[in-house]
């Protein structure tokens, strides 16, 4: 049945979605309230229900009958709260519209609700002119967001591969040079000519505490290797100095331990190495140690941007990743005020080394997804506008395609 006057549905024909659950009367008042997807405290809505009962005889009858039987009538009321939320989303659509953005989507308020006004505003920011959007299509902003989202997902896949290869190279070098537990004494392998003993020992404490904390939070069933005695330091091991009756701490081998560290922590360990050791690892990736250090640092940042859903396609690096001479033709170069040229600090400056490193790790790796994502990201945003290749840091669309073509099988 339906309460025609007020648009409220009845599940049992007795009134406006009135049911008679076996609930005790509350404070002598036979009313309880639920609203569209979740329960709402009834105290603040008693007045509204009473007003409705005053003009709706079926509902009033149910309420009275429930009270006489000691049960509580359960009314489902359409609340204005949902409409108010929709109104707020629509207000944000109007803000875009007032600033001369063309709203060409009927679902604009839904996208704003799910993605966020400020997130979409961020993707529209590069196209603001004198504080206005000057006819920029809402759908174009939305496409930029989704193109960026796809690029972030596919970049994470590649960066994970590079991180694993880098981690294994680092663990292999320290493990071979210092033994399976030698990593625990940073003074053995760190560059003491560049860093003070106090600094090195401080870093050692941070890493060791991180390892112990993450093992403590593990479950033995899912991570048995970290609880197997043959993989752990013995009680009389020189790296386990037990003082003042403190409990013996068991550390895993370097190969297991480095699996517990973040990409950023691994990069920091690489920075602590002497130059000779850095060069050995860099050789595995067909580059110099300064290049690898620069690229890994940039990738740590990009990985965090991707993992936390930040805007990637408009990124600008404060520290410019190093670039090989042969990459100059692919990257946008601009002249500074002092007359010197400067390579772009935008996304392309890290995309190129990422592709380069991934190709050196796995020559059969396909870059089709990344290539497609970037092709989409550089499409003109405005009607009859220019492609966005330079906005991403490539010298041109043609040069971007040429770069990727060298890595396609």
PDB file of C-alpha atoms in Angstrom, residues 121-402:
ATOM      1  CA  UNK A 121      39.369  20.996  -9.060  1.00  0.00           C
ATOM      2  CA  UNK A 122      43.008  19.882  -8.883  1.00  0.00           C
ATOM      3  CA  UNK A 123      42.782  18.289 -12.342  1.00  0.00           C
ATOM      4  CA  UNK A 124      41.149  21.432 -13.732  1.00  0.00           C
ATOM      5  CA  UNK A 125      43.705  23.815 -12.218  1.00  0.00           C
ATOM      6  CA  UNK A 126      46.199  23.797 -15.157  1.00  0.00           C
ATOM      7  CA  UNK A 127      43.458  25.187 -17.414  1.00  0.00           C
ATOM      8  CA  UNK A 128      42.313  28.105 -15.282  1.00  0.00           C
ATOM      9  CA  UNK A 129      42.508  31.496 -16.993  1.00  0.00           C
ATOM     10  CA  UNK A 130      42.214  34.583 -14.837  1.00  0.00           C
ATOM     11  CA  UNK A 131      40.492  32.583 -12.120  1.00  0.00           C
ATOM     12  CA  UNK A 132      37.917  31.118 -14.529  1.00  0.00           C
ATOM     13  CA  UNK A 133      37.628  27.833 -16.425  1.00  0.00           C
ATOM     14  CA  UNK A 134      36.646  29.597 -19.649  1.00  0.00           C
ATOM     15  CA  UNK A 135      34.325  26.919 -21.018  1.00  0.00           C
ATOM     16  CA  UNK A 136      36.368  23.903 -19.893  1.00  0.00           C
ATOM     17  CA  UNK A 137      34.154  20.817 -20.083  1.00  0.00           C
ATOM     18  CA  UNK A 138      33.401  18.974 -16.853  1.00  0.00           C
ATOM     19  CA  UNK A 139      33.716  15.721 -18.803  1.00  0.00           C
ATOM     20  CA  UNK A 140      37.252  16.693 -19.865  1.00  0.00           C
ATOM     21  CA  UNK A 141      38.258  17.190 -16.244  1.00  0.00           C
ATOM     22  CA  UNK A 142      36.696  13.852 -15.389  1.00  0.00           C
ATOM     23  CA  UNK A 143      38.625  12.129 -18.183  1.00  0.00           C
ATOM     24  CA  UNK A 144      41.896  13.589 -16.908  1.00  0.00           C
ATOM     25  CA  UNK A 145      41.161  12.109 -13.490  1.00  0.00           C
ATOM     26  CA  UNK A 146      40.459   8.638 -14.886  1.00  0.00           C
ATOM     27  CA  UNK A 147      43.421   8.719 -17.291  1.00  0.00           C
ATOM     28  CA  UNK A 148      45.624   9.596 -14.334  1.00  0.00           C
ATOM     29  CA  UNK A 149      44.075   6.851 -12.225  1.00  0.00           C
ATOM     30  CA  UNK A 150      44.830   4.208 -14.856  1.00  0.00           C
ATOM     31  CA  UNK A 151      48.391   5.486 -15.243  1.00  0.00           C
ATOM     32  CA  UNK A 152      48.946   5.309 -11.486  1.00  0.00           C
ATOM     33  CA  UNK A 153      47.731   1.701 -11.366  1.00  0.00           C
ATOM     34  CA  UNK A 154      49.990   0.570 -14.219  1.00  0.00           C
ATOM     35  CA  UNK A 155      53.010   2.487 -12.920  1.00  0.00           C
ATOM     36  CA  UNK A 156      52.668   0.788  -9.544  1.00  0.00           C
ATOM     37  CA  UNK A 157      53.000  -2.562 -11.305  1.00  0.00           C
ATOM     38  CA  UNK A 158      56.264  -1.535 -12.975  1.00  0.00           C
ATOM     39  CA  UNK A 159      57.691   0.155  -9.876  1.00  0.00           C
ATOM     40  CA  UNK A 160      56.987  -2.986  -7.836  1.00  0.00           C
ATOM     41  CA  UNK A 161      59.114  -5.003 -10.268  1.00  0.00           C
ATOM     42  CA  UNK A 162      61.964  -2.474 -10.018  1.00  0.00           C
ATOM     43  CA  UNK A 163      61.681  -2.363  -6.216  1.00  0.00           C
ATOM     44  CA  UNK A 164      61.985  -6.150  -5.930  1.00  0.00           C
ATOM     45  CA  UNK A 165      65.012  -6.270  -8.230  1.00  0.00           C
ATOM     46  CA  UNK A 166      66.660  -3.401  -6.340  1.00  0.00           C
ATOM     47  CA  UNK A 167      65.900  -5.026  -2.973  1.00  0.00           C
ATOM     48  CA  UNK A 168      67.368  -8.376  -4.016  1.00  0.00           C
ATOM     49  CA  UNK A 169      70.508  -6.755  -5.441  1.00  0.00           C
ATOM     50  CA  UNK A 170      71.006  -4.816  -2.213  1.00  0.00           C
ATOM     51  CA  UNK A 171      70.486  -7.859   0.027  1.00  0.00           C
ATOM     52  CA  UNK A 172      72.708 -10.028  -2.164  1.00  0.00           C
ATOM     53  CA  UNK A 173      75.607  -7.574  -2.024  1.00  0.00           C
ATOM     54  CA  UNK A 174      75.492  -7.000   1.749  1.00  0.00           C
ATOM     55  CA  UNK A 175      74.830 -10.688   2.428  1.00  0.00           C
ATOM     56  CA  UNK A 176      77.762 -11.852   0.306  1.00  0.00           C
ATOM     57  CA  UNK A 177      80.147  -9.220   1.682  1.00  0.00           C
ATOM     58  CA  UNK A 178      79.151  -9.318   5.381  1.00  0.00           C
ATOM     59  CA  UNK A 179      77.299 -12.606   5.885  1.00  0.00           C
ATOM     60  CA  UNK A 180      73.592 -13.314   6.434  1.00  0.00           C
ATOM     61  CA  UNK A 181      73.490 -11.236   9.640  1.00  0.00           C
ATOM     62  CA  UNK A 182      76.236  -8.731   8.858  1.00  0.00           C
ATOM     63  CA  UNK A 183      73.687  -6.117   7.859  1.00  0.00           C
ATOM     64  CA  UNK A 184      72.882  -5.702  11.576  1.00  0.00           C
ATOM     65  CA  UNK A 185      76.201  -3.921  12.153  1.00  0.00           C
ATOM     66  CA  UNK A 186      76.031  -0.891   9.878  1.00  0.00           C
ATOM     67  CA  UNK A 187      79.574   0.143  10.802  1.00  0.00           C
ATOM     68  CA  UNK A 188      80.825  -2.951   8.959  1.00  0.00           C
ATOM     69  CA  UNK A 189      79.470  -2.007   5.544  1.00  0.00           C
ATOM     70  CA  UNK A 190      78.405   1.693   5.646  1.00  0.00           C
ATOM     71  CA  UNK A 191      80.598   4.470   4.249  1.00  0.00           C
ATOM     72  CA  UNK A 192      82.295   5.897   7.365  1.00  0.00           C
ATOM     73  CA  UNK A 193      84.255   8.295   5.220  1.00  0.00           C
ATOM     74  CA  UNK A 194      81.047  10.091   4.310  1.00  0.00           C
ATOM     75  CA  UNK A 195      78.895   9.586   7.418  1.00  0.00           C
ATOM     76  CA  UNK A 196      79.762   9.889  11.107  1.00  0.00           C
ATOM     77  CA  UNK A 197      79.616   6.842  13.382  1.00  0.00           C
ATOM     78  CA  UNK A 198      76.856   8.484  15.409  1.00  0.00           C
ATOM     79  CA  UNK A 199      74.710   8.984  12.326  1.00  0.00           C
ATOM     80  CA  UNK A 200      75.278   5.423  11.085  1.00  0.00           C
ATOM     81  CA  UNK A 201      74.437   3.906  14.481  1.00  0.00           C
ATOM     82  CA  UNK A 202      71.294   6.041  14.637  1.00  0.00           C
ATOM     83  CA  UNK A 203      70.167   4.722  11.254  1.00  0.00           C
ATOM     84  CA  UNK A 204      71.013   1.199  12.378  1.00  0.00           C
ATOM     85  CA  UNK A 205      68.709   1.520  15.382  1.00  0.00           C
ATOM     86  CA  UNK A 206      65.819   2.770  13.237  1.00  0.00           C
ATOM     87  CA  UNK A 207      66.121  -0.101  10.758  1.00  0.00           C
ATOM     88  CA  UNK A 208      66.518  -2.797  13.430  1.00  0.00           C
ATOM     89  CA  UNK A 209      63.518  -1.478  15.373  1.00  0.00           C
ATOM     90  CA  UNK A 210      61.434  -1.463  12.178  1.00  0.00           C
ATOM     91  CA  UNK A 211      62.332  -5.106  11.486  1.00  0.00           C
ATOM     92  CA  UNK A 212      61.476  -6.266  15.018  1.00  0.00           C
ATOM     93  CA  UNK A 213      58.209  -4.305  15.057  1.00  0.00           C
ATOM     94  CA  UNK A 214      57.013  -5.808  11.783  1.00  0.00           C
ATOM     95  CA  UNK A 215      57.904  -9.332  12.834  1.00  0.00           C
ATOM     96  CA  UNK A 216      56.032  -8.778  16.101  1.00  0.00           C
ATOM     97  CA  UNK A 217      52.896  -7.911  14.122  1.00  0.00           C
ATOM     98  CA  UNK A 218      53.182 -11.031  11.968  1.00  0.00           C
ATOM     99  CA  UNK A 219      51.282 -14.267  12.298  1.00  0.00           C
ATOM    100  CA  UNK A 220      53.552 -17.318  12.394  1.00  0.00           C
ATOM    101  CA  UNK A 221      51.184 -19.392  10.255  1.00  0.00           C
ATOM    102  CA  UNK A 222      51.303 -16.980   7.288  1.00  0.00           C
ATOM    103  CA  UNK A 223      54.999 -16.085   7.652  1.00  0.00           C
ATOM    104  CA  UNK A 224      56.752 -19.238   8.964  1.00  0.00           C
ATOM    105  CA  UNK A 225      60.202 -18.262   7.621  1.00  0.00           C
ATOM    106  CA  UNK A 226      60.432 -15.437  10.143  1.00  0.00           C
ATOM    107  CA  UNK A 227      59.937 -17.896  13.031  1.00  0.00           C
ATOM    108  CA  UNK A 228      62.216 -20.671  11.819  1.00  0.00           C
ATOM    109  CA  UNK A 229      65.298 -20.808  14.074  1.00  0.00           C
ATOM    110  CA  UNK A 230      67.645 -21.522  11.166  1.00  0.00           C
ATOM    111  CA  UNK A 231      66.775 -18.099   9.705  1.00  0.00           C
ATOM    112  CA  UNK A 232      67.309 -16.199  12.959  1.00  0.00           C
ATOM    113  CA  UNK A 233      70.264 -14.974  15.001  1.00  0.00           C
ATOM    114  CA  UNK A 234      71.307 -17.304  17.820  1.00  0.00           C
ATOM    115  CA  UNK A 235      71.343 -16.151  21.422  1.00  0.00           C
ATOM    116  CA  UNK A 236      75.133 -15.927  21.535  1.00  0.00           C
ATOM    117  CA  UNK A 237      75.374 -14.181  18.170  1.00  0.00           C
ATOM    118  CA  UNK A 238      77.599 -11.096  18.296  1.00  0.00           C
ATOM    119  CA  UNK A 239      74.759  -8.985  16.912  1.00  0.00           C
ATOM    120  CA  UNK A 240      72.564  -9.876  19.898  1.00  0.00           C
ATOM    121  CA  UNK A 241      74.162  -8.227  22.877  1.00  0.00           C
ATOM    122  CA  UNK A 242      71.776  -8.944  25.744  1.00  0.00           C
ATOM    123  CA  UNK A 243      72.233  -6.361  28.486  1.00  0.00           C
ATOM    124  CA  UNK A 244      70.640  -5.826  31.890  1.00  0.00           C
ATOM    125  CA  UNK A 245      68.645  -9.021  31.634  1.00  0.00           C
ATOM    126  CA  UNK A 246      66.797  -7.792  28.548  1.00  0.00           C
ATOM    127  CA  UNK A 247      65.110 -10.360  26.360  1.00  0.00           C
ATOM    128  CA  UNK A 248      67.079 -11.925  23.509  1.00  0.00           C
ATOM    129  CA  UNK A 249      66.058 -10.358  20.196  1.00  0.00           C
ATOM    130  CA  UNK A 250      65.981 -12.583  17.153  1.00  0.00           C
ATOM    131  CA  UNK A 251      66.741 -10.984  13.795  1.00  0.00           C
ATOM    132  CA  UNK A 252      66.187 -12.681  10.418  1.00  0.00           C
ATOM    133  CA  UNK A 253      68.754 -13.010   7.654  1.00  0.00           C
ATOM    134  CA  UNK A 254      69.348 -10.032   5.386  1.00  0.00           C
ATOM    135  CA  UNK A 255      67.247 -11.578   2.601  1.00  0.00           C
ATOM    136  CA  UNK A 256      64.210 -11.870   4.882  1.00  0.00           C
ATOM    137  CA  UNK A 257      64.865  -8.625   6.736  1.00  0.00           C
ATOM    138  CA  UNK A 258      64.991  -6.426   3.632  1.00  0.00           C
ATOM    139  CA  UNK A 259      61.595  -7.786   2.598  1.00  0.00           C
ATOM    140  CA  UNK A 260      60.174  -5.969   5.628  1.00  0.00           C
ATOM    141  CA  UNK A 261      61.539  -2.567   4.661  1.00  0.00           C
ATOM    142  CA  UNK A 262      59.860   0.084   2.555  1.00  0.00           C
ATOM    143  CA  UNK A 263      61.215   1.246  -0.802  1.00  0.00           C
ATOM    144  CA  UNK A 264      62.331   4.466   0.864  1.00  0.00           C
ATOM    145  CA  UNK A 265      64.219   2.613   3.603  1.00  0.00           C
ATOM    146  CA  UNK A 266      65.959   0.421   1.019  1.00  0.00           C
ATOM    147  CA  UNK A 267      66.970   3.525  -0.892  1.00  0.00           C
ATOM    148  CA  UNK A 268      68.408   5.000   2.278  1.00  0.00           C
ATOM    149  CA  UNK A 269      70.479   1.865   2.908  1.00  0.00           C
ATOM    150  CA  UNK A 270      71.810   2.171  -0.645  1.00  0.00           C
ATOM    151  CA  UNK A 271      72.848   5.738   0.092  1.00  0.00           C
ATOM    152  CA  UNK A 272      74.823   4.550   3.131  1.00  0.00           C
ATOM    153  CA  UNK A 273      76.948   2.195   1.028  1.00  0.00           C
ATOM    154  CA  UNK A 274      80.465   3.112  -0.090  1.00  0.00           C
ATOM    155  CA  UNK A 275      80.803   4.093  -3.745  1.00  0.00           C
ATOM    156  CA  UNK A 276      82.328   0.774  -4.784  1.00  0.00           C
ATOM    157  CA  UNK A 277      79.314  -1.142  -3.470  1.00  0.00           C
ATOM    158  CA  UNK A 278      76.890   1.327  -5.070  1.00  0.00           C
ATOM    159  CA  UNK A 279      78.563   0.828  -8.438  1.00  0.00           C
ATOM    160  CA  UNK A 280      78.231  -2.959  -8.168  1.00  0.00           C
ATOM    161  CA  UNK A 281      74.482  -2.676  -7.684  1.00  0.00           C
ATOM    162  CA  UNK A 282      74.064  -0.006 -10.374  1.00  0.00           C
ATOM    163  CA  UNK A 283      75.871  -2.247 -12.854  1.00  0.00           C
ATOM    164  CA  UNK A 284      72.996  -4.728 -12.533  1.00  0.00           C
ATOM    165  CA  UNK A 285      70.716  -2.038 -13.975  1.00  0.00           C
ATOM    166  CA  UNK A 286      73.124  -0.848 -16.680  1.00  0.00           C
ATOM    167  CA  UNK A 287      73.592   2.616 -15.210  1.00  0.00           C
ATOM    168  CA  UNK A 288      75.860   4.630 -12.935  1.00  0.00           C
ATOM    169  CA  UNK A 289      75.447   4.776  -9.165  1.00  0.00           C
ATOM    170  CA  UNK A 290      74.511   8.482  -9.188  1.00  0.00           C
ATOM    171  CA  UNK A 291      71.860   7.797 -11.849  1.00  0.00           C
ATOM    172  CA  UNK A 292      70.403   4.851  -9.937  1.00  0.00           C
ATOM    173  CA  UNK A 293      70.358   6.839  -6.699  1.00  0.00           C
ATOM    174  CA  UNK A 294      68.544   9.705  -8.424  1.00  0.00           C
ATOM    175  CA  UNK A 295      66.018   7.466 -10.193  1.00  0.00           C
ATOM    176  CA  UNK A 296      65.209   5.360  -7.130  1.00  0.00           C
ATOM    177  CA  UNK A 297      64.654   8.531  -5.109  1.00  0.00           C
ATOM    178  CA  UNK A 298      62.211   9.855  -7.714  1.00  0.00           C
ATOM    179  CA  UNK A 299      60.454   6.480  -7.924  1.00  0.00           C
ATOM    180  CA  UNK A 300      59.957   6.365  -4.162  1.00  0.00           C
ATOM    181  CA  UNK A 301      58.059   9.653  -4.483  1.00  0.00           C
ATOM    182  CA  UNK A 302      56.077   8.488  -7.526  1.00  0.00           C
ATOM    183  CA  UNK A 303      55.189   5.224  -5.815  1.00  0.00           C
ATOM    184  CA  UNK A 304      53.748   7.133  -2.847  1.00  0.00           C
ATOM    185  CA  UNK A 305      51.817   9.436  -5.180  1.00  0.00           C
ATOM    186  CA  UNK A 306      50.346   6.405  -6.961  1.00  0.00           C
ATOM    187  CA  UNK A 307      49.560   4.504  -3.762  1.00  0.00           C
ATOM    188  CA  UNK A 308      47.772   7.448  -2.139  1.00  0.00           C
ATOM    189  CA  UNK A 309      45.773   8.573  -5.181  1.00  0.00           C
ATOM    190  CA  UNK A 310      47.476  11.940  -5.592  1.00  0.00           C
ATOM    191  CA  UNK A 311      47.594  13.831  -8.871  1.00  0.00           C
ATOM    192  CA  UNK A 312      50.408  12.275 -10.918  1.00  0.00           C
ATOM    193  CA  UNK A 313      50.091  13.771 -14.401  1.00  0.00           C
ATOM    194  CA  UNK A 314      50.634  17.320 -13.110  1.00  0.00           C
ATOM    195  CA  UNK A 315      53.574  16.439 -10.839  1.00  0.00           C
ATOM    196  CA  UNK A 316      56.654  18.676 -10.793  1.00  0.00           C
ATOM    197  CA  UNK A 317      59.824  17.418  -9.102  1.00  0.00           C
ATOM    198  CA  UNK A 318      61.775  19.730  -6.831  1.00  0.00           C
ATOM    199  CA  UNK A 319      64.846  17.554  -7.372  1.00  0.00           C
ATOM    200  CA  UNK A 320      65.244  16.778 -11.058  1.00  0.00           C
ATOM    201  CA  UNK A 321      65.956  13.091 -11.829  1.00  0.00           C
ATOM    202  CA  UNK A 322      69.217  12.574 -13.710  1.00  0.00           C
ATOM    203  CA  UNK A 323      68.913  12.115 -17.465  1.00  0.00           C
ATOM    204  CA  UNK A 324      71.064  10.288 -19.999  1.00  0.00           C
ATOM    205  CA  UNK A 325      72.324  12.342 -22.934  1.00  0.00           C
ATOM    206  CA  UNK A 326      70.431  10.186 -25.423  1.00  0.00           C
ATOM    207  CA  UNK A 327      67.148  11.001 -23.701  1.00  0.00           C
ATOM    208  CA  UNK A 328      67.385  14.737 -24.320  1.00  0.00           C
ATOM    209  CA  UNK A 329      65.502  14.579 -27.613  1.00  0.00           C
ATOM    210  CA  UNK A 330      62.468  13.061 -25.880  1.00  0.00           C
ATOM    211  CA  UNK A 331      62.282  15.549 -23.010  1.00  0.00           C
ATOM    212  CA  UNK A 332      61.030  19.112 -23.048  1.00  0.00           C
ATOM    213  CA  UNK A 333      63.901  21.579 -22.640  1.00  0.00           C
ATOM    214  CA  UNK A 334      63.364  25.238 -21.844  1.00  0.00           C
ATOM    215  CA  UNK A 335      65.671  28.210 -21.449  1.00  0.00           C
ATOM    216  CA  UNK A 336      66.189  29.768 -18.045  1.00  0.00           C
ATOM    217  CA  UNK A 337      66.554  33.485 -17.348  1.00  0.00           C
ATOM    218  CA  UNK A 338      70.335  33.162 -17.169  1.00  0.00           C
ATOM    219  CA  UNK A 339      70.374  31.765 -20.725  1.00  0.00           C
ATOM    220  CA  UNK A 340      71.098  28.177 -19.710  1.00  0.00           C
ATOM    221  CA  UNK A 341      68.811  25.364 -20.784  1.00  0.00           C
ATOM    222  CA  UNK A 342      67.010  23.188 -18.287  1.00  0.00           C
ATOM    223  CA  UNK A 343      65.360  19.806 -18.751  1.00  0.00           C
ATOM    224  CA  UNK A 344      61.746  19.438 -17.663  1.00  0.00           C
ATOM    225  CA  UNK A 345      60.952  18.523 -14.078  1.00  0.00           C
ATOM    226  CA  UNK A 346      57.593  17.030 -15.033  1.00  0.00           C
ATOM    227  CA  UNK A 347      56.323  13.452 -15.251  1.00  0.00           C
ATOM    228  CA  UNK A 348      58.274  12.452 -18.376  1.00  0.00           C
ATOM    229  CA  UNK A 349      61.533  12.989 -16.491  1.00  0.00           C
ATOM    230  CA  UNK A 350      60.768   9.920 -14.359  1.00  0.00           C
ATOM    231  CA  UNK A 351      58.655   7.902 -16.826  1.00  0.00           C
ATOM    232  CA  UNK A 352      61.680   7.488 -19.119  1.00  0.00           C
ATOM    233  CA  UNK A 353      64.060   6.089 -16.449  1.00  0.00           C
ATOM    234  CA  UNK A 354      61.282   3.839 -15.111  1.00  0.00           C
ATOM    235  CA  UNK A 355      60.805   2.321 -18.559  1.00  0.00           C
ATOM    236  CA  UNK A 356      64.582   2.076 -18.991  1.00  0.00           C
ATOM    237  CA  UNK A 357      65.105   0.233 -15.685  1.00  0.00           C
ATOM    238  CA  UNK A 358      62.151  -2.089 -16.235  1.00  0.00           C
ATOM    239  CA  UNK A 359      63.465  -2.997 -19.689  1.00  0.00           C
ATOM    240  CA  UNK A 360      66.887  -3.821 -18.239  1.00  0.00           C
ATOM    241  CA  UNK A 361      65.255  -6.080 -15.651  1.00  0.00           C
ATOM    242  CA  UNK A 362      62.925  -7.828 -18.095  1.00  0.00           C
ATOM    243  CA  UNK A 363      63.412  -7.237 -21.813  1.00  0.00           C
ATOM    244  CA  UNK A 364      60.119  -8.985 -22.541  1.00  0.00           C
ATOM    245  CA  UNK A 365      58.111  -6.635 -20.358  1.00  0.00           C
ATOM    246  CA  UNK A 366      55.289  -5.014 -22.305  1.00  0.00           C
ATOM    247  CA  UNK A 367      54.736  -1.281 -21.924  1.00  0.00           C
ATOM    248  CA  UNK A 368      51.471  -1.169 -23.868  1.00  0.00           C
ATOM    249  CA  UNK A 369      49.327  -0.134 -20.893  1.00  0.00           C
ATOM    250  CA  UNK A 370      51.618   2.719 -19.897  1.00  0.00           C
ATOM    251  CA  UNK A 371      51.897   3.877 -23.499  1.00  0.00           C
ATOM    252  CA  UNK A 372      48.101   3.870 -23.886  1.00  0.00           C
ATOM    253  CA  UNK A 373      47.650   5.745 -20.591  1.00  0.00           C
ATOM    254  CA  UNK A 374      50.082   8.470 -21.656  1.00  0.00           C
ATOM    255  CA  UNK A 375      48.495   8.720 -25.108  1.00  0.00           C
ATOM    256  CA  UNK A 376      45.178   9.358 -23.376  1.00  0.00           C
ATOM    257  CA  UNK A 377      46.710  11.814 -20.913  1.00  0.00           C
ATOM    258  CA  UNK A 378      48.216  13.985 -23.655  1.00  0.00           C
ATOM    259  CA  UNK A 379      45.000  14.316 -25.645  1.00  0.00           C
ATOM    260  CA  UNK A 380      43.786  17.921 -26.059  1.00  0.00           C
ATOM    261  CA  UNK A 381      41.680  18.968 -23.095  1.00  0.00           C
ATOM    262  CA  UNK A 382      39.869  21.803 -24.846  1.00  0.00           C
ATOM    263  CA  UNK A 383      38.122  21.603 -28.185  1.00  0.00           C
ATOM    264  CA  UNK A 384      40.631  22.373 -30.943  1.00  0.00           C
ATOM    265  CA  UNK A 385      43.320  22.623 -28.258  1.00  0.00           C
ATOM    266  CA  UNK A 386      46.882  21.374 -28.456  1.00  0.00           C
ATOM    267  CA  UNK A 387      47.948  17.970 -27.182  1.00  0.00           C
ATOM    268  CA  UNK A 388      49.385  17.892 -23.694  1.00  0.00           C
ATOM    269  CA  UNK A 389      52.696  16.150 -24.464  1.00  0.00           C
ATOM    270  CA  UNK A 390      54.764  19.116 -23.283  1.00  0.00           C
ATOM    271  CA  UNK A 391      52.559  19.548 -20.233  1.00  0.00           C
ATOM    272  CA  UNK A 392      53.717  16.058 -19.184  1.00  0.00           C
ATOM    273  CA  UNK A 393      57.329  16.903 -20.003  1.00  0.00           C
ATOM    274  CA  UNK A 394      57.803  15.269 -23.411  1.00  0.00           C
ATOM    275  CA  UNK A 395      59.278  17.387 -26.200  1.00  0.00           C
ATOM    276  CA  UNK A 396      56.373  16.404 -28.464  1.00  0.00           C
ATOM    277  CA  UNK A 397      53.834  13.669 -29.083  1.00  0.00           C
ATOM    278  CA  UNK A 398      55.964  12.394 -31.956  1.00  0.00           C
ATOM    279  CA  UNK A 399      59.056  12.097 -29.759  1.00  0.00           C
ATOM    280  CA  UNK A 400      57.056  10.379 -27.021  1.00  0.00           C
ATOM    281  CA  UNK A 401      55.899   7.747 -29.501  1.00  0.00           C
ATOM    282  CA  UNK A 402      59.457   7.335 -30.793  1.00  0.00           C
TER     283      UNK A 402
END
